[in-house]
Amino acid sequence: IGEAVNDTEIDIKDKGVRPLSLAGHVGFDSLPDQLVNKSICQGFCFNILCIGETGIGKSTLMDTLFNTNFENFESSHFEPQVKLRAQTYDLQESNVRLRLTVVNTVGFGDQMNKQESYQPVVDYIDRQFESYLQEELKIKRSLHNYHDSRVHACLYFISPSGHSLKSLDLVTMKKLDSKVNIIPVIAKADTISKSELHKFKIKIMSELVSNGVQIYQFPLDDETVAKVNTTMNGHLPFAVVGSTEEVSVGNKMVKARQYPWGVVQVENENHCDFVKLREMLICVNMEDLREQTHTRHYELYRRCKLEEMGFKDTDPECKPVSLQQTYEAKRQEFLVELQKREDEMRQMFVQRVKEKEAELKEAERELQSRFEHLKRIHADEKATLEEKKRLLDEDQSSFSKRRAAAQLLQAQSLTANGKKDKDRKK
Amino acid sequence: MQKGKLTGLRATEKQYVGFATLPNQVHRKSVKKGFDFTLMVAGESGMGKSTLVNSLFLTDLYKDRKLLNAEERINQTVEIIKHTVDIEEKGVKLKLTIVDTPGFGDAVNNNECWKPITDYIDQQFEQYFRDESGLNRKNIQDNRVHCCLYFIPPFGHGLRPVDVEFMKALHEKVNIIPLIAKADCLTPNEIKKLKDRIREEIDKFGIKVYQFPECDSDEDEEFKQLDKELKECTPFAVIGSNTVVEARGQRVRGRLYPWGIVEGKFTNKFLCSVENQSHCDFVKLRNMLIRSHMHDLKDVTCDVHYENYRAQCIQEMTSKLAQDNRMESPIPILPLSTPDVDTEKLIKMKDEELKRMQEMLNKMQQQMHDKEQ
């Protein structure tokens, strides 16, 4: 592709990459810092999707995790369909700005027939991917300014029945595991005693494994965090308790729930796994979640979508084909198609015009013949009438002749009689 | 046991009749006869129904139970499982039947998931109706469901569509007692809010749950106060437990949690006791269900729900008969699922005998009539 711009040929001899030792301090060890500074200037963005039954504690847990009071609505149990509600907040901790979007399901698990309950969630996730894809495919694009709304983490709230997952949980997680990082949590965990919790966690994990559901595993490739991540992976799913109310314990005010038989402290690791969740989700692996979303889930979506549209990496002869070539080919195809359609339309138009013309001519002829016909009738009638008139005239004239003759006769006979009378009288 | 109270004229000492001993006689006979009670439990899997039943009757009914996986439950239909046990206390025998409804509300599509349950209740009514109308009524078995405990999950804000639909389908067939399950996940404030909400929604949707009967006006104040408290406490928020814990020198049925404050000091473990009235309403439920209102539940089932069913059945039959225009015997001939084969044969035999006798009678009458003429 492309020929050498200048005439001189450039002879590239690639000898492979070799390590080089430095004689002094160059300074490019500041590169990570430069990257970090840039990120801080830009600000970070994180999107969490919370899926769980109405009233299971999604909003409360978010409030507790981020130590704020998001606007929360108490949903009704009688929603006819599952909906999603997304709210975006700007948070700041020391000099780091975070644009956090919390998406909650509304009415999940309330319907009698829950076969389609997963669909609105899948659609939401796909829509965010689609937006990003569209931006990526634009000619004039601004990805660094783009507000990334793709879901980075999905907290799935499991109801603390103590036995196993619900059938709805299994069906939903299977539909989502290839689209988003799923982190299952056991909600309202203060209703389960320690021994029951252990059994419950084992049962849940075994059900997930036996049904092939891929949940998010904390990454083990980075040595600095591999150890803590491995331990945490063994505690999944986290049993959490959320509370925004504070109770005085000892001489401190802590976030807790007060029962007649005791106080459950949210941040006490003996009481629940809230601290573990916060550590894993926010402190240690937030960036990895974003990365996984982009490099795994988004790429899968993009590949599937482009394949659907007909793009391939190799053409029918198995030679590598660039996006541009494919695009050109598609464009040509499209133009040819357009031309064909235009021709077809034109033909159809011509055809129609001809038909209409023929129709009109036919109508005209018909009209003409009718006119002729009527004219003839008219002429006939006129002739008949003329004939009648002539006869009448003849009659009239003969009658008047006869009358005149009769009158003459009468007059003659009168004078003749008068003469006779005169003669006699003499 | 209360002594019989007489209102109106009291028999004077001189003219002592003696029917004041009637209550004693009733008591004696009932102990001899023994009692039976059928209790149905319904609710989603994992609500603690079995644990509560075990706690109520202080026994273990569910020794070899197998729970289904989530995958197996996706398309699960509702089953009806009966456990019948004979228990005895202070000479009083009780034949207790617990009707379980595993699978209710567990599938992904729960449309009409209560149908097997309403069918079961109707079947028992039908069987009783048949037995009651039959010729041999000596040993009628009463399998009618006297009470249904419905477990509402405490994790939501109130009733859910499946709860409303279930209760509406059953409230005219059985005494429904709604319960808030696993109440140990709610603080006292939250419990109060949820109870108010549920009571409101029960009214709003027109669900007829079991109402405690008004106590007699001549009961003492303490009893009336207790009764009032009981009524204001519904729906009961319950906790059940299969474990008995040693706590402060006592054996207590409860749940051990790793948090707690006892007298201002931290402890590592604290007990949520099932029988502690400030922890949950288990005691109220037990007292109501077993100690004071068990018989009333049976009476309401017999006098109200069964009678409704019977009247409806007869109406349907007579309208059908009018259509058919045939002379049929008044014995209902409805298809039974599992009739007792022996009594069935006996009844058939007796029927045929009756018919033969009727025919003979007719013949004789005819002969007499002919002779007279």
Short mmCIF file of C-alpha atoms in Angstrom, two decimals, chain B:
data_model
loop_
_atom_site.label_atom_id
_atom_site.label_comp_id
_atom_site.label_asym_id
_atom_site.label_seq_id
_atom_site.Cartn_x
_atom_site.Cartn_y
_atom_site.Cartn_z
CA MET B 1 -60.16 -25.14 82.17
CA GLN B 2 -62.85 -22.65 82.77
CA LYS B 3 -65.85 -23.60 84.79
CA GLY B 4 -69.09 -23.32 82.93
CA LYS B 5 -70.79 -20.01 83.33
CA LEU B 6 -74.52 -19.80 83.40
CA THR B 7 -76.39 -16.71 82.40
CA GLY B 8 -79.94 -16.12 83.30
CA LEU B 9 -81.63 -18.01 86.10
CA ARG B 10 -79.34 -19.93 88.33
CA ALA B 11 -80.61 -23.18 89.65
CA THR B 12 -80.93 -22.84 93.41
CA GLU B 13 -79.16 -25.14 95.71
CA LYS B 14 -82.27 -27.08 96.54
CA GLN B 15 -83.20 -27.74 92.92
CA TYR B 16 -79.75 -28.68 91.71
CA VAL B 17 -80.14 -30.25 88.29
CA GLY B 18 -76.59 -31.05 87.38
CA PHE B 19 -76.05 -29.91 83.82
CA ALA B 20 -73.29 -27.69 85.07
CA THR B 21 -71.14 -30.70 84.50
CA LEU B 22 -71.70 -30.60 80.75
CA PRO B 23 -68.44 -28.82 79.97
CA ASN B 24 -66.61 -31.52 81.89
CA GLN B 25 -68.35 -34.19 79.88
CA VAL B 26 -67.47 -32.44 76.62
CA HIS B 27 -63.88 -32.21 77.76
CA ARG B 28 -63.72 -35.87 78.66
CA LYS B 29 -65.23 -37.05 75.42
CA SER B 30 -63.04 -34.84 73.29
CA VAL B 31 -59.91 -36.10 74.97
CA LYS B 32 -61.03 -39.63 74.28
CA LYS B 33 -61.84 -38.88 70.66
CA GLY B 34 -58.68 -36.93 69.95
CA PHE B 35 -58.27 -33.98 67.66
CA ASP B 36 -57.04 -33.43 64.15
CA PHE B 37 -55.70 -30.36 62.45
CA THR B 38 -54.48 -29.68 58.93
CA LEU B 39 -52.08 -26.82 58.43
CA MET B 40 -50.86 -25.65 55.03
CA VAL B 41 -47.67 -23.64 54.58
CA ALA B 42 -47.06 -21.67 51.41
CA GLY B 43 -44.39 -19.28 50.24
CA GLU B 44 -41.26 -19.11 48.15
CA SER B 45 -38.38 -21.43 48.75
CA GLY B 46 -35.99 -20.26 51.43
CA MET B 47 -38.52 -18.34 53.56
CA GLY B 48 -38.03 -20.59 56.56
CA LYS B 49 -41.35 -22.43 56.38
CA SER B 50 -40.01 -25.82 57.43
CA THR B 51 -37.93 -24.28 60.18
CA LEU B 52 -40.96 -22.45 61.52
CA VAL B 53 -43.12 -25.57 61.50
CA ASN B 54 -40.42 -27.44 63.37
CA SER B 55 -40.19 -24.60 65.87
CA LEU B 56 -43.95 -24.46 66.34
CA PHE B 57 -44.40 -28.11 67.06
CA LEU B 58 -40.99 -28.64 68.62
CA THR B 59 -40.19 -31.55 66.40
CA ASP B 60 -38.41 -32.32 63.15
CA LEU B 61 -40.80 -33.04 60.33
CA TYR B 62 -38.41 -32.73 57.45
CA LYS B 63 -35.65 -35.20 58.10
CA ASP B 64 -34.94 -36.41 54.57
CA ARG B 65 -35.82 -33.46 52.50
CA LYS B 66 -34.11 -32.82 49.16
CA LEU B 67 -33.90 -29.24 47.99
CA LEU B 68 -33.83 -28.43 44.29
CA ASN B 69 -31.12 -26.41 42.53
CA ALA B 70 -31.83 -23.10 40.86
CA GLU B 71 -31.56 -24.75 37.46
CA GLU B 72 -34.07 -27.44 38.36
CA ARG B 73 -36.47 -24.79 39.58
CA ILE B 74 -36.64 -22.75 36.38
CA ASN B 75 -39.65 -24.62 35.10
CA GLN B 76 -40.78 -26.19 38.32
CA THR B 77 -44.44 -26.83 38.97
CA VAL B 78 -45.98 -26.75 42.41
CA GLU B 79 -46.21 -30.03 44.27
CA ILE B 80 -48.39 -30.87 47.24
CA ILE B 81 -46.71 -32.94 49.95
CA LYS B 82 -48.48 -34.07 53.11
CA HIS B 83 -46.74 -34.97 56.37
CA THR B 84 -49.01 -36.52 58.97
CA VAL B 85 -47.86 -37.07 62.53
CA ASP B 86 -49.55 -38.14 65.75
CA ILE B 87 -48.49 -36.07 68.72
CA GLU B 88 -49.65 -36.19 72.31
CA GLU B 89 -49.48 -33.79 75.19
CA LYS B 90 -50.96 -34.33 78.68
CA GLY B 91 -53.21 -37.06 77.39
CA VAL B 92 -54.58 -35.02 74.52
CA LYS B 93 -53.92 -36.57 71.16
CA LEU B 94 -53.54 -34.51 68.04
CA LYS B 95 -53.30 -35.83 64.50
CA LEU B 96 -51.40 -33.08 62.80
CA THR B 97 -51.15 -32.85 59.03
CA ILE B 98 -48.81 -30.34 57.46
CA VAL B 99 -49.41 -29.67 53.78
CA ASP B 100 -46.30 -28.40 52.04
CA THR B 101 -46.29 -26.62 48.71
CA PRO B 102 -42.76 -26.82 47.36
CA GLY B 103 -42.17 -25.00 44.12
CA PHE B 104 -44.64 -22.20 44.73
CA GLY B 105 -43.28 -18.97 43.27
CA ASP B 106 -39.94 -20.53 42.38
CA ALA B 107 -40.23 -20.88 38.63
CA VAL B 108 -39.37 -18.10 36.20
CA ASN B 109 -42.95 -18.03 34.95
CA ASN B 110 -45.31 -18.15 37.89
CA ASN B 111 -48.59 -17.50 36.15
CA GLU B 112 -51.34 -19.35 38.02
CA CYS B 113 -48.85 -21.18 40.19
CA TRP B 114 -51.50 -21.41 42.93
CA LYS B 115 -53.74 -23.60 40.82
CA PRO B 116 -52.47 -26.94 42.20
CA ILE B 117 -53.03 -25.54 45.69
CA THR B 118 -56.63 -24.41 45.09
CA ASP B 119 -57.29 -27.71 43.34
CA TYR B 120 -56.03 -29.58 46.38
CA ILE B 121 -58.21 -27.60 48.78
CA ASP B 122 -61.24 -28.11 46.56
CA GLN B 123 -60.52 -31.82 46.36
CA GLN B 124 -60.59 -32.11 50.15
CA PHE B 125 -63.90 -30.24 50.28
CA GLU B 126 -65.27 -32.47 47.57
CA GLN B 127 -64.22 -35.59 49.41
CA TYR B 128 -65.81 -34.37 52.62
CA PHE B 129 -68.97 -33.40 50.77
CA ARG B 130 -69.22 -36.86 49.30
CA ASP B 131 -68.54 -38.53 52.60
CA GLU B 132 -71.02 -36.35 54.41
CA SER B 133 -73.75 -37.11 51.90
CA GLY B 134 -73.03 -40.81 51.86
CA LEU B 135 -74.82 -43.59 53.70
CA ASN B 136 -72.07 -44.73 56.01
CA ARG B 137 -70.85 -41.72 57.92
CA LYS B 138 -69.26 -43.41 60.88
CA ASN B 139 -65.62 -42.78 60.15
CA ILE B 140 -65.44 -39.69 58.04
CA GLN B 141 -61.92 -38.41 57.80
CA ASP B 142 -61.63 -34.66 57.81
CA ASN B 143 -58.81 -33.75 55.47
CA ARG B 144 -59.96 -30.22 54.89
CA VAL B 145 -57.31 -27.56 55.22
CA HIS B 146 -58.02 -25.61 58.40
CA CYS B 147 -55.38 -22.95 58.09
CA CYS B 148 -52.85 -21.65 55.57
CA LEU B 149 -49.74 -19.84 56.76
CA TYR B 150 -48.54 -17.59 53.95
CA PHE B 151 -44.93 -16.41 54.18
CA ILE B 152 -44.24 -12.93 52.87
CA PRO B 153 -40.56 -12.13 52.23
CA PRO B 154 -39.20 -9.31 54.39
CA PHE B 155 -36.83 -8.02 51.73
CA GLY B 156 -39.31 -5.87 49.82
CA HIS B 157 -41.51 -2.88 50.55
CA GLY B 158 -44.78 -4.74 50.96
CA LEU B 159 -46.89 -7.22 49.07
CA ARG B 160 -45.78 -8.34 45.62
CA PRO B 161 -48.06 -9.32 42.72
CA VAL B 162 -47.57 -13.02 43.41
CA ASP B 163 -48.60 -12.51 47.07
CA VAL B 164 -51.74 -10.61 46.11
CA GLU B 165 -52.75 -13.15 43.47
CA PHE B 166 -52.21 -16.11 45.78
CA MET B 167 -54.17 -14.66 48.66
CA LYS B 168 -57.01 -13.56 46.44
CA ALA B 169 -57.26 -17.03 44.93
CA LEU B 170 -57.44 -18.67 48.34
CA HIS B 171 -59.11 -16.27 50.74
CA GLU B 172 -62.54 -17.72 50.20
CA LYS B 173 -61.41 -21.30 50.49
CA VAL B 174 -59.19 -21.38 53.53
CA ASN B 175 -58.23 -19.30 56.57
CA ILE B 176 -55.18 -17.34 55.49
CA ILE B 177 -52.74 -16.11 58.13
CA PRO B 178 -50.06 -13.95 56.45
CA LEU B 179 -46.66 -13.94 58.15
CA ILE B 180 -43.56 -11.84 57.63
CA ALA B 181 -40.83 -14.44 57.24
CA LYS B 182 -37.21 -14.19 58.43
CA ALA B 183 -38.02 -11.15 60.51
CA ASP B 184 -34.51 -11.06 61.90
CA CYS B 185 -33.40 -9.01 58.93
CA LEU B 186 -35.57 -6.06 60.00
CA THR B 187 -35.08 -3.55 62.77
CA PRO B 188 -38.13 -2.83 64.98
CA ASN B 189 -38.91 0.35 63.04
CA GLU B 190 -38.69 -1.44 59.74
CA ILE B 191 -40.98 -4.19 61.02
CA LYS B 192 -43.59 -1.67 62.08
CA LYS B 193 -43.44 0.10 58.73
CA LEU B 194 -43.74 -3.14 56.82
CA LYS B 195 -46.68 -4.37 58.92
CA ASP B 196 -48.55 -1.11 58.40
CA ARG B 197 -47.84 -1.28 54.70
CA ILE B 198 -49.03 -4.87 54.40
CA ARG B 199 -52.21 -4.23 56.40
CA GLU B 200 -52.94 -1.26 54.14
CA GLU B 201 -52.38 -3.29 51.00
CA ILE B 202 -54.51 -6.19 52.26
CA ASP B 203 -57.35 -3.71 52.72
CA LYS B 204 -56.69 -2.06 49.41
CA PHE B 205 -56.76 -5.29 47.44
CA GLY B 206 -59.78 -6.63 49.30
CA ILE B 207 -58.04 -9.71 50.65
CA LYS B 208 -59.98 -11.48 53.38
CA VAL B 209 -57.47 -12.88 55.85
CA TYR B 210 -58.42 -14.80 58.98
CA GLN B 211 -59.97 -12.47 61.55
CA PHE B 212 -59.68 -13.25 65.23
CA PRO B 213 -63.11 -13.59 66.75
CA GLU B 214 -64.20 -10.87 69.13
CA CYS B 215 -63.76 -12.01 72.68
CA ASP B 216 -66.79 -12.31 74.92
CA SER B 217 -67.83 -9.17 76.72
CA ASP B 218 -67.64 -10.95 80.03
CA GLU B 219 -64.00 -11.90 79.73
CA ASP B 220 -61.62 -10.18 82.10
CA GLU B 221 -59.76 -7.04 81.16
CA GLU B 222 -56.38 -8.69 80.93
CA PHE B 223 -57.61 -11.17 78.39
CA LYS B 224 -59.27 -8.43 76.36
CA GLN B 225 -56.06 -6.40 76.40
CA LEU B 226 -54.03 -9.36 75.21
CA ASP B 227 -56.58 -10.02 72.52
CA LYS B 228 -56.41 -6.40 71.36
CA GLU B 229 -52.61 -6.49 71.26
CA LEU B 230 -52.73 -9.68 69.27
CA LYS B 231 -55.01 -8.19 66.66
CA GLU B 232 -52.86 -5.07 66.28
CA CYS B 233 -49.80 -7.16 65.78
CA THR B 234 -50.80 -8.80 62.55
CA PRO B 235 -49.24 -9.78 60.25
CA PHE B 236 -46.92 -11.59 62.63
CA ALA B 237 -43.21 -11.16 62.00
CA VAL B 238 -41.66 -14.54 62.73
CA ILE B 239 -38.32 -16.24 63.02
CA GLY B 240 -37.81 -19.94 63.19
CA SER B 241 -34.90 -22.00 64.36
CA ASN B 242 -33.88 -25.64 64.35
CA THR B 243 -31.06 -25.10 66.81
CA VAL B 244 -31.27 -24.99 70.56
CA VAL B 245 -28.55 -22.90 72.13
CA GLU B 246 -27.16 -22.85 75.62
CA ALA B 247 -27.33 -19.22 76.74
CA ARG B 248 -26.98 -17.92 80.28
CA GLY B 249 -27.69 -21.27 81.78
CA GLN B 250 -30.85 -21.83 79.77
CA ARG B 251 -31.58 -23.84 76.69
CA VAL B 252 -33.07 -21.46 74.18
CA ARG B 253 -34.23 -21.98 70.63
CA GLY B 254 -32.63 -19.26 68.59
CA ARG B 255 -30.16 -18.02 66.04
CA LEU B 256 -26.59 -17.13 66.91
CA TYR B 257 -25.09 -14.11 65.30
CA PRO B 258 -21.53 -12.85 65.55
CA TRP B 259 -22.54 -9.40 66.74
CA GLY B 260 -24.18 -8.04 69.77
CA ILE B 261 -24.26 -5.86 72.81
CA VAL B 262 -25.20 -7.25 76.16
CA GLU B 263 -25.49 -4.73 78.98
CA GLY B 264 -23.32 -2.19 77.22
CA LYS B 265 -20.42 -4.59 76.59
CA PHE B 266 -19.40 -6.20 73.38
CA THR B 267 -19.77 -9.88 73.06
CA ASN B 268 -18.67 -11.99 70.23
CA LYS B 269 -21.88 -13.88 69.92
CA PHE B 270 -25.40 -12.91 70.66
CA LEU B 271 -28.60 -14.77 70.56
CA CYS B 272 -31.66 -13.86 68.61
CA SER B 273 -34.15 -15.90 70.51
CA VAL B 274 -37.21 -17.24 68.82
CA GLU B 275 -39.19 -17.16 72.04
CA ASN B 276 -38.25 -13.64 73.05
CA GLN B 277 -41.28 -11.48 72.39
CA SER B 278 -39.22 -8.39 71.82
CA HIS B 279 -37.33 -10.20 69.09
CA CYS B 280 -40.22 -11.51 67.04
CA ASP B 281 -43.87 -12.55 67.12
CA PHE B 282 -43.24 -16.26 67.19
CA VAL B 283 -44.76 -16.68 70.64
CA LYS B 284 -47.87 -14.73 69.64
CA LEU B 285 -48.26 -16.91 66.57
CA ARG B 286 -47.83 -20.10 68.52
CA ASN B 287 -50.27 -19.06 71.20
CA MET B 288 -52.80 -17.94 68.68
CA LEU B 289 -52.46 -20.87 66.34
CA ILE B 290 -52.20 -23.65 68.87
CA ARG B 291 -53.16 -22.51 72.30
CA SER B 292 -56.21 -20.35 71.75
CA HIS B 293 -57.57 -20.34 68.26
CA MET B 294 -56.95 -23.76 66.80
CA HIS B 295 -60.51 -24.81 67.31
CA ASP B 296 -61.89 -21.56 65.98
CA LEU B 297 -59.87 -22.07 62.81
CA LYS B 298 -61.53 -25.44 62.39
CA ASP B 299 -64.96 -23.96 63.05
CA VAL B 300 -64.53 -21.20 60.51
CA THR B 301 -63.37 -23.75 57.96
CA CYS B 302 -66.44 -25.91 58.60
CA ASP B 303 -69.00 -23.15 58.99
CA VAL B 304 -67.87 -20.69 56.42
CA HIS B 305 -65.49 -22.00 53.78
CA TYR B 306 -66.90 -25.50 53.54
CA GLU B 307 -70.49 -24.32 53.59
CA ASN B 308 -69.76 -21.85 50.80
CA TYR B 309 -68.23 -24.62 48.78
CA ARG B 310 -71.12 -26.96 49.46
CA ALA B 311 -73.79 -24.40 48.58
CA GLN B 312 -71.99 -23.56 45.38
CA CYS B 313 -71.64 -27.22 44.50
CA ILE B 314 -75.29 -27.97 45.04
CA GLN B 315 -76.34 -24.95 43.03
CA GLU B 316 -74.20 -26.08 40.15
CA MET B 317 -75.58 -29.58 40.35
CA THR B 318 -79.23 -28.51 40.45
CA SER B 319 -78.78 -26.21 37.50
CA LYS B 320 -77.11 -29.05 35.65
CA LEU B 321 -79.91 -31.43 36.61
CA ALA B 322 -82.51 -28.98 35.40
CA GLN B 323 -80.68 -28.95 32.09
CA ASP B 324 -80.36 -32.69 31.92
CA ASN B 325 -83.97 -33.24 32.97
CA ARG B 326 -83.31 -36.62 34.50
CA MET B 327 -84.25 -38.14 37.81
CA GLU B 328 -81.04 -38.69 39.67
CA SER B 329 -80.43 -39.70 43.21
CA PRO B 330 -79.58 -36.87 45.56
CA ILE B 331 -76.19 -38.42 46.26
CA PRO B 332 -73.57 -36.34 44.47
CA ILE B 333 -71.87 -38.36 41.83
CA LEU B 334 -68.75 -36.27 41.34
CA PRO B 335 -65.56 -37.92 40.16
CA LEU B 336 -63.28 -38.62 43.07
CA SER B 337 -59.55 -38.86 42.77
CA THR B 338 -58.81 -41.60 45.26
CA PRO B 339 -61.95 -43.11 46.75
CA ASP B 340 -61.73 -45.68 49.43
CA VAL B 341 -62.30 -48.84 47.44
CA ASP B 342 -63.94 -50.90 50.16
CA THR B 343 -66.45 -48.31 51.33
CA GLU B 344 -67.18 -47.56 47.69
CA LYS B 345 -68.08 -51.17 47.04
CA LEU B 346 -70.17 -51.26 50.17
CA ILE B 347 -72.01 -48.14 49.18
CA LYS B 348 -72.66 -49.54 45.72
CA MET B 349 -74.03 -52.73 47.17
CA LYS B 350 -76.29 -50.86 49.52
CA ASP B 351 -77.46 -48.65 46.64
CA GLU B 352 -78.42 -51.63 44.55
CA GLU B 353 -80.22 -53.21 47.45
CA LEU B 354 -82.13 -50.02 47.98
CA LYS B 355 -83.09 -49.91 44.31
CA ARG B 356 -84.30 -53.48 44.38
CA MET B 357 -86.38 -52.83 47.45
CA GLN B 358 -87.83 -49.74 45.86
CA GLU B 359 -88.80 -51.74 42.78
CA MET B 360 -90.41 -54.44 44.89
CA LEU B 361 -92.30 -51.78 46.78
CA ASN B 362 -93.54 -50.28 43.54
CA LYS B 363 -94.64 -53.69 42.28
CA MET B 364 -96.52 -54.38 45.44
CA GLN B 365 -98.20 -51.03 45.30
CA GLN B 366 -99.17 -51.67 41.73
CA GLN B 367 -100.61 -55.06 42.62
CA MET B 368 -102.60 -53.52 45.41
CA HIS B 369 -103.83 -50.81 43.15
CA ASP B 370 -104.87 -53.41 40.51
CA LYS B 371 -106.65 -55.52 43.13
CA GLU B 372 -108.56 -52.53 44.34
CA GLN B 373 -109.81 -51.78 40.86
#
